Amino acid sequence: MAMRNVKNAHYFQIDHQIKNISQVKGVEILSSLAAWKKYNWARKYFSLKPKEGYFIWVKKQVSFPLFTCILLCSKNITQNLQNLLIIEKNLKISFQGTCQAAKKNLLGAHEAQGKIILKEGSSLKYKHFHSWGQKDIVTSCYEFFLEKNSKLDYVFKTLSTPRKLRINTSFNLLTGASCNAKIVANCKGTETEIKDNLILKEKEASGQVQIRLVAREASKVSAYSKIEAQAESRGHLDCQGLVLDKGSEVSLVPELLCKNKKAQITHEASIGKISQEQLNYLRMRGLTEKEATNLIINGFLTL
């Protein structure tokens, strides 16, 4: 289930044990607990004294992506992570976070809270991948804070869904900040709840959130997506779902809240099915029905 060589991770944790913290010039990487003890100013970013998780403070430009990996390997483990990522002014950084189970039958729980701070003029490309066993329970709550003229490109993708999945993401944008967020879930036999909130706090902030959800094998999937415009700003919400079989369901609940007469916020939402015409077209070219279905789903989930 690994998505790249975890030995290359700059922060690598298995169950509750830190396996590796790399030294990167211009970047300080600590456990969250060590950061709590070392920096009084960092404590305001944690809801409680952290037990586990990472602290990454990017102080200078780096030319390669930073990579973290949180792994479940043992049975009946509950991870309780508090993560903090800080990008200093005018830096352009790429980051990949991977959270996954090593096996399908671990009965594990993964609870993560994260805060990502983009200082003025900084830019972050963040890919966040999840892959779990069918009996795991996962909660992922992340807050992004974008200061003046900062830019975020964020992709959250769950490659293999757990029994229960809760995703809660908020984006807070100040003057001139921009956000392009994509949330993708291919759900099989799972209860999945996704909540996202794009808050355009100051003038000339802009953001777009795109959501793609597939429900099959008796999955129950719901998405609650909100844009709140508090100042002259622009935002767009694009939610789409596919229901593949009997017993599965998708619920999309978009919400727009405008508090400024000069703001412009829009949304589109749709739930559909795979058309027989598409399937027939691909089967005529030699694909089985399963192969054709998977090809269509992969195309739908590609943003």
Coordinates of C-alpha atoms in Angstrom, one line a residue:
M1 CA 0.0 0.0 0.0
A2 CA 3.0 2.3 0.1
M3 CA 2.9 5.2 -2.3
R4 CA 6.6 5.8 -2.4
N5 CA 9.7 4.7 -0.6
V6 CA 9.0 5.7 3.0
K7 CA 12.7 5.6 3.8
N8 CA 12.9 8.9 1.9
A9 CA 10.5 10.6 4.3
H10 CA 11.9 13.6 6.1
Y11 CA 9.6 12.7 9.0
F12 CA 8.7 9.0 9.3
Q13 CA 6.5 7.5 12.1
I14 CA 5.3 3.9 12.6
D15 CA 2.5 3.5 15.1
H16 CA 3.7 5.8 17.9
Q17 CA 7.4 5.6 17.2
I18 CA 9.4 8.1 15.2
K19 CA 11.7 6.2 12.9
N20 CA 13.4 9.1 11.2
I21 CA 13.7 12.8 11.2
S22 CA 16.0 14.2 8.5
Q23 CA 18.2 17.2 8.8
V24 CA 17.4 19.6 5.9
K25 CA 19.2 22.9 5.5
G26 CA 16.9 25.8 6.1
V27 CA 14.2 23.6 7.6
E28 CA 13.6 22.7 11.2
I29 CA 11.9 19.3 11.7
L30 CA 10.9 18.2 15.2
S31 CA 8.3 16.1 16.9
S32 CA 5.3 18.3 17.9
L33 CA 6.1 17.6 21.6
A34 CA 9.7 18.7 21.2
A35 CA 8.5 21.9 19.5
W36 CA 6.0 22.5 22.3
K37 CA 8.8 22.4 24.8
K38 CA 11.3 24.4 22.7
Y39 CA 9.1 27.3 21.4
N40 CA 6.5 29.0 23.5
W41 CA 5.1 30.8 20.5
A42 CA 4.3 27.5 18.8
R43 CA 1.9 26.5 21.6
K44 CA -0.9 28.7 20.3
Y45 CA -1.1 26.5 17.2
F46 CA -1.8 23.3 19.2
S47 CA -5.2 22.7 20.8
L48 CA -3.6 20.6 23.6
K49 CA -0.1 19.6 24.6
P50 CA 0.7 17.2 21.7
K51 CA 1.5 13.5 22.3
E52 CA 2.7 12.8 18.8
G53 CA 2.9 14.4 15.3
Y54 CA 5.4 16.6 13.5
F55 CA 6.5 20.2 13.5
I56 CA 8.0 21.5 10.3
W57 CA 9.3 25.1 10.0
V58 CA 10.5 26.0 6.6
K59 CA 12.8 29.1 7.0
K60 CA 14.6 29.1 3.7
Q61 CA 14.0 28.0 0.2
V62 CA 14.5 24.3 -0.6
S63 CA 14.7 22.9 -4.1
F64 CA 13.0 19.5 -3.5
P65 CA 9.6 18.3 -2.1
L66 CA 9.4 17.7 1.7
F67 CA 7.8 14.4 2.5
T68 CA 6.2 12.9 5.6
C69 CA 4.9 9.4 6.2
I70 CA 2.7 8.3 9.1
L71 CA 2.2 4.5 9.1
L72 CA 0.0 2.0 11.0
C73 CA 1.7 -1.4 11.2
S74 CA 0.3 -3.0 14.4
K75 CA -3.2 -4.1 15.4
N76 CA -5.5 -2.0 17.5
I77 CA -3.3 1.1 17.5
T78 CA -4.9 4.6 17.9
Q79 CA -2.7 7.4 16.7
N80 CA -3.5 10.9 18.0
L81 CA -1.4 13.4 15.9
Q82 CA -1.1 17.1 16.0
N83 CA 0.9 18.4 13.1
L84 CA 2.2 21.9 12.3
L85 CA 3.7 23.2 9.1
I86 CA 4.9 26.8 8.8
I87 CA 6.1 28.3 5.5
E88 CA 8.0 31.6 5.9
K89 CA 7.6 34.7 3.7
N90 CA 8.0 34.5 -0.1
L91 CA 9.1 30.8 -0.1
K92 CA 7.8 28.4 -2.8
I93 CA 7.5 24.9 -1.3
S94 CA 6.3 21.5 -2.4
F95 CA 5.1 19.1 0.3
Q96 CA 3.7 15.5 0.3
G97 CA 2.0 14.0 3.3
T98 CA 1.2 10.3 3.3
C99 CA -1.0 8.5 5.9
Q100 CA -1.6 4.8 5.5
A101 CA -2.0 1.3 6.9
A102 CA 0.5 -1.3 6.1
K103 CA -2.1 -4.1 6.1
K104 CA -5.9 -4.3 5.6
N105 CA -6.9 -6.0 8.9
L106 CA -5.3 -3.9 11.6
L107 CA -8.4 -2.5 13.2
G108 CA -6.5 0.8 13.7
A109 CA -7.6 4.4 14.4
H110 CA -5.8 7.5 13.0
E111 CA -6.8 10.8 14.4
A112 CA -4.9 13.8 13.0
Q113 CA -5.2 17.6 13.6
G114 CA -3.1 19.8 11.5
K115 CA -2.4 23.5 11.0
I116 CA -0.6 24.9 8.0
I117 CA 0.6 28.5 8.1
L118 CA 1.5 30.3 4.8
K119 CA 3.3 33.5 5.6
E120 CA 3.0 36.6 3.3
G121 CA 3.8 36.0 -0.3
S122 CA 4.6 32.3 0.2
S123 CA 3.4 29.4 -2.1
L124 CA 2.7 25.8 -1.1
K125 CA 1.9 22.8 -3.3
Y126 CA 0.6 20.2 -0.9
K127 CA -0.4 16.6 -1.9
H128 CA -2.1 14.7 0.9
F129 CA -2.6 11.0 0.3
H130 CA -4.5 8.5 2.5
S131 CA -4.7 4.7 2.1
W132 CA -6.3 2.5 4.7
G133 CA -7.6 -1.0 5.6
Q134 CA -11.3 -1.8 5.4
K135 CA -11.7 -2.0 9.2
D136 CA -9.8 1.2 10.2
I137 CA -11.4 4.4 11.5
V138 CA -9.9 7.7 10.4
T139 CA -10.4 11.4 11.3
S140 CA -8.4 14.1 9.6
C141 CA -9.0 17.7 10.5
Y142 CA -6.7 20.4 8.9
E143 CA -6.8 24.2 9.0
F144 CA -5.0 26.3 6.5
F145 CA -4.1 30.0 7.2
L146 CA -3.1 32.0 4.1
E147 CA -1.6 35.4 4.8
K148 CA -1.4 38.3 2.4
N149 CA -0.7 37.3 -1.3
S150 CA 0.1 33.7 -0.4
K151 CA -1.0 30.8 -2.6
L152 CA -2.1 27.3 -1.9
D153 CA -2.6 24.3 -4.3
Y154 CA -3.9 21.4 -2.2
V155 CA -4.9 17.9 -3.2
F156 CA -6.4 15.4 -0.8
K157 CA -6.9 12.0 -2.2
T158 CA -8.0 8.8 -0.4
L159 CA -6.7 5.8 -2.4
S160 CA -8.3 3.1 -0.2
T161 CA -11.0 4.0 2.2
P162 CA -11.4 2.8 5.8
R163 CA -14.6 1.7 7.5
K164 CA -15.3 5.2 8.7
L165 CA -13.7 8.3 7.3
R166 CA -14.2 11.9 8.6
I167 CA -12.4 14.8 6.8
N168 CA -12.8 18.3 8.0
T169 CA -10.8 21.0 6.2
S170 CA -10.9 24.8 6.4
F171 CA -9.1 27.5 4.4
N172 CA -8.7 31.0 5.8
L173 CA -7.6 33.6 3.3
L174 CA -6.4 37.1 3.9
T175 CA -5.8 40.0 1.4
G176 CA -4.9 38.7 -2.1
A177 CA -4.4 35.1 -1.0
S178 CA -5.5 32.4 -3.4
C179 CA -6.5 28.7 -2.9
N180 CA -7.1 25.9 -5.3
A181 CA -8.3 22.8 -3.3
K182 CA -9.2 19.3 -4.7
I183 CA -10.7 16.6 -2.6
V184 CA -11.1 13.1 -4.1
A185 CA -12.5 9.9 -2.5
N186 CA -13.1 6.5 -4.1
C187 CA -15.3 4.9 -1.5
K188 CA -15.9 1.2 -1.1
G189 CA -17.9 -0.2 1.8
T190 CA -17.4 2.9 3.9
E191 CA -19.1 5.7 5.8
T192 CA -17.5 8.9 4.7
E193 CA -18.2 12.4 5.8
I194 CA -16.4 15.4 4.2
K195 CA -16.7 18.9 5.5
D196 CA -14.8 21.8 3.9
N197 CA -15.0 25.6 4.5
L198 CA -13.5 28.3 2.4
I199 CA -13.4 31.6 4.3
L200 CA -12.6 34.6 2.2
K201 CA -11.7 37.0 5.0
E202 CA -10.2 40.0 3.2
K203 CA -10.3 41.8 -0.1
E204 CA -9.1 40.2 -3.3
A205 CA -9.0 36.8 -1.8
S206 CA -10.0 34.1 -4.2
G207 CA -10.5 30.3 -4.0
Q208 CA -11.9 27.3 -5.6
V209 CA -12.8 23.9 -4.1
Q210 CA -13.4 20.9 -6.3
I211 CA -14.8 17.6 -4.9
R212 CA -15.1 14.3 -6.6
L213 CA -16.8 11.3 -4.8
V214 CA -17.5 7.8 -5.9
A215 CA -19.7 5.5 -3.8
R216 CA -19.9 1.7 -4.3
E217 CA -20.3 -1.5 -2.3
A218 CA -22.9 0.0 0.1
S219 CA -21.0 3.2 0.8
K220 CA -22.7 6.1 2.5
V221 CA -20.9 9.3 1.5
S222 CA -21.8 12.9 2.4
A223 CA -20.1 16.2 1.7
Y224 CA -20.9 19.6 3.3
S225 CA -19.1 22.4 1.5
K226 CA -19.3 26.0 2.3
I227 CA -17.9 29.3 1.0
E228 CA -18.1 32.4 3.2
A229 CA -17.2 35.7 1.6
Q230 CA -16.6 38.3 4.3
A231 CA -15.0 40.9 2.0
E232 CA -14.7 41.8 -1.7
S233 CA -13.6 38.4 -3.0
R234 CA -14.3 35.5 -5.4
G235 CA -15.0 31.9 -4.8
H236 CA -16.3 28.8 -6.6
L237 CA -17.4 25.4 -5.4
D238 CA -17.6 22.4 -7.7
C239 CA -19.0 19.1 -6.2
Q240 CA -19.7 16.0 -8.2
G241 CA -20.6 12.5 -7.2
L242 CA -21.1 9.0 -8.8
V243 CA -23.3 6.3 -7.3
L244 CA -22.3 2.9 -8.8
D245 CA -24.6 0.3 -7.2
K246 CA -27.7 -0.4 -5.2
G247 CA -27.2 0.3 -1.5
S248 CA -24.7 3.1 -2.0
E249 CA -25.6 6.8 -1.6
V250 CA -24.0 10.2 -2.0
S251 CA -25.3 13.4 -0.4
L252 CA -23.9 16.8 -1.5
V253 CA -24.8 19.9 0.5
P254 CA -23.2 23.1 -0.9
E255 CA -23.6 26.4 1.0
L256 CA -22.8 30.0 0.0
L257 CA -22.7 32.8 2.6
C258 CA -22.0 36.3 1.3
K259 CA -21.4 39.2 3.7
N260 CA -20.1 41.7 1.2
K261 CA -22.0 43.3 -1.7
K262 CA -18.9 43.2 -3.9
A263 CA -18.2 39.5 -3.4
Q264 CA -18.9 36.9 -6.1
I265 CA -19.3 33.3 -5.0
T266 CA -20.8 30.5 -7.1
H267 CA -21.4 26.7 -6.9
E268 CA -22.3 23.8 -9.0
A269 CA -23.3 20.3 -7.7
S270 CA -24.3 17.1 -9.5
I271 CA -24.7 13.4 -8.7
G272 CA -25.0 10.9 -11.5
K273 CA -24.2 7.4 -12.7
I274 CA -22.0 5.8 -15.3
S275 CA -23.8 5.9 -18.6
Q276 CA -24.4 2.7 -20.5
E277 CA -23.3 4.4 -23.7
Q278 CA -19.8 5.0 -22.2
L279 CA -19.6 1.4 -21.1
N280 CA -20.7 0.0 -24.5
Y281 CA -18.2 2.2 -26.3
L282 CA -15.3 0.9 -24.2
R283 CA -16.5 -2.7 -24.3
M284 CA -16.7 -2.5 -28.1
R285 CA -12.9 -1.8 -28.0
G286 CA -12.1 -5.0 -26.1
L287 CA -12.4 -4.0 -22.4
T288 CA -14.4 -6.0 -20.0
E289 CA -17.2 -4.3 -18.1
K290 CA -15.1 -4.1 -14.9
E291 CA -12.1 -2.6 -16.9
A292 CA -14.4 -0.1 -18.6
T293 CA -16.0 0.9 -15.3
N294 CA -12.6 1.4 -13.6
L295 CA -11.3 3.4 -16.5
I296 CA -14.4 5.8 -16.4
I297 CA -14.0 6.1 -12.6
N298 CA -10.3 6.9 -12.9
G299 CA -11.1 9.6 -15.4
F300 CA -13.8 11.1 -13.2
L301 CA -11.5 11.2 -10.2
T302 CA -8.7 12.9 -12.1
L303 CA -8.6 16.6 -11.5

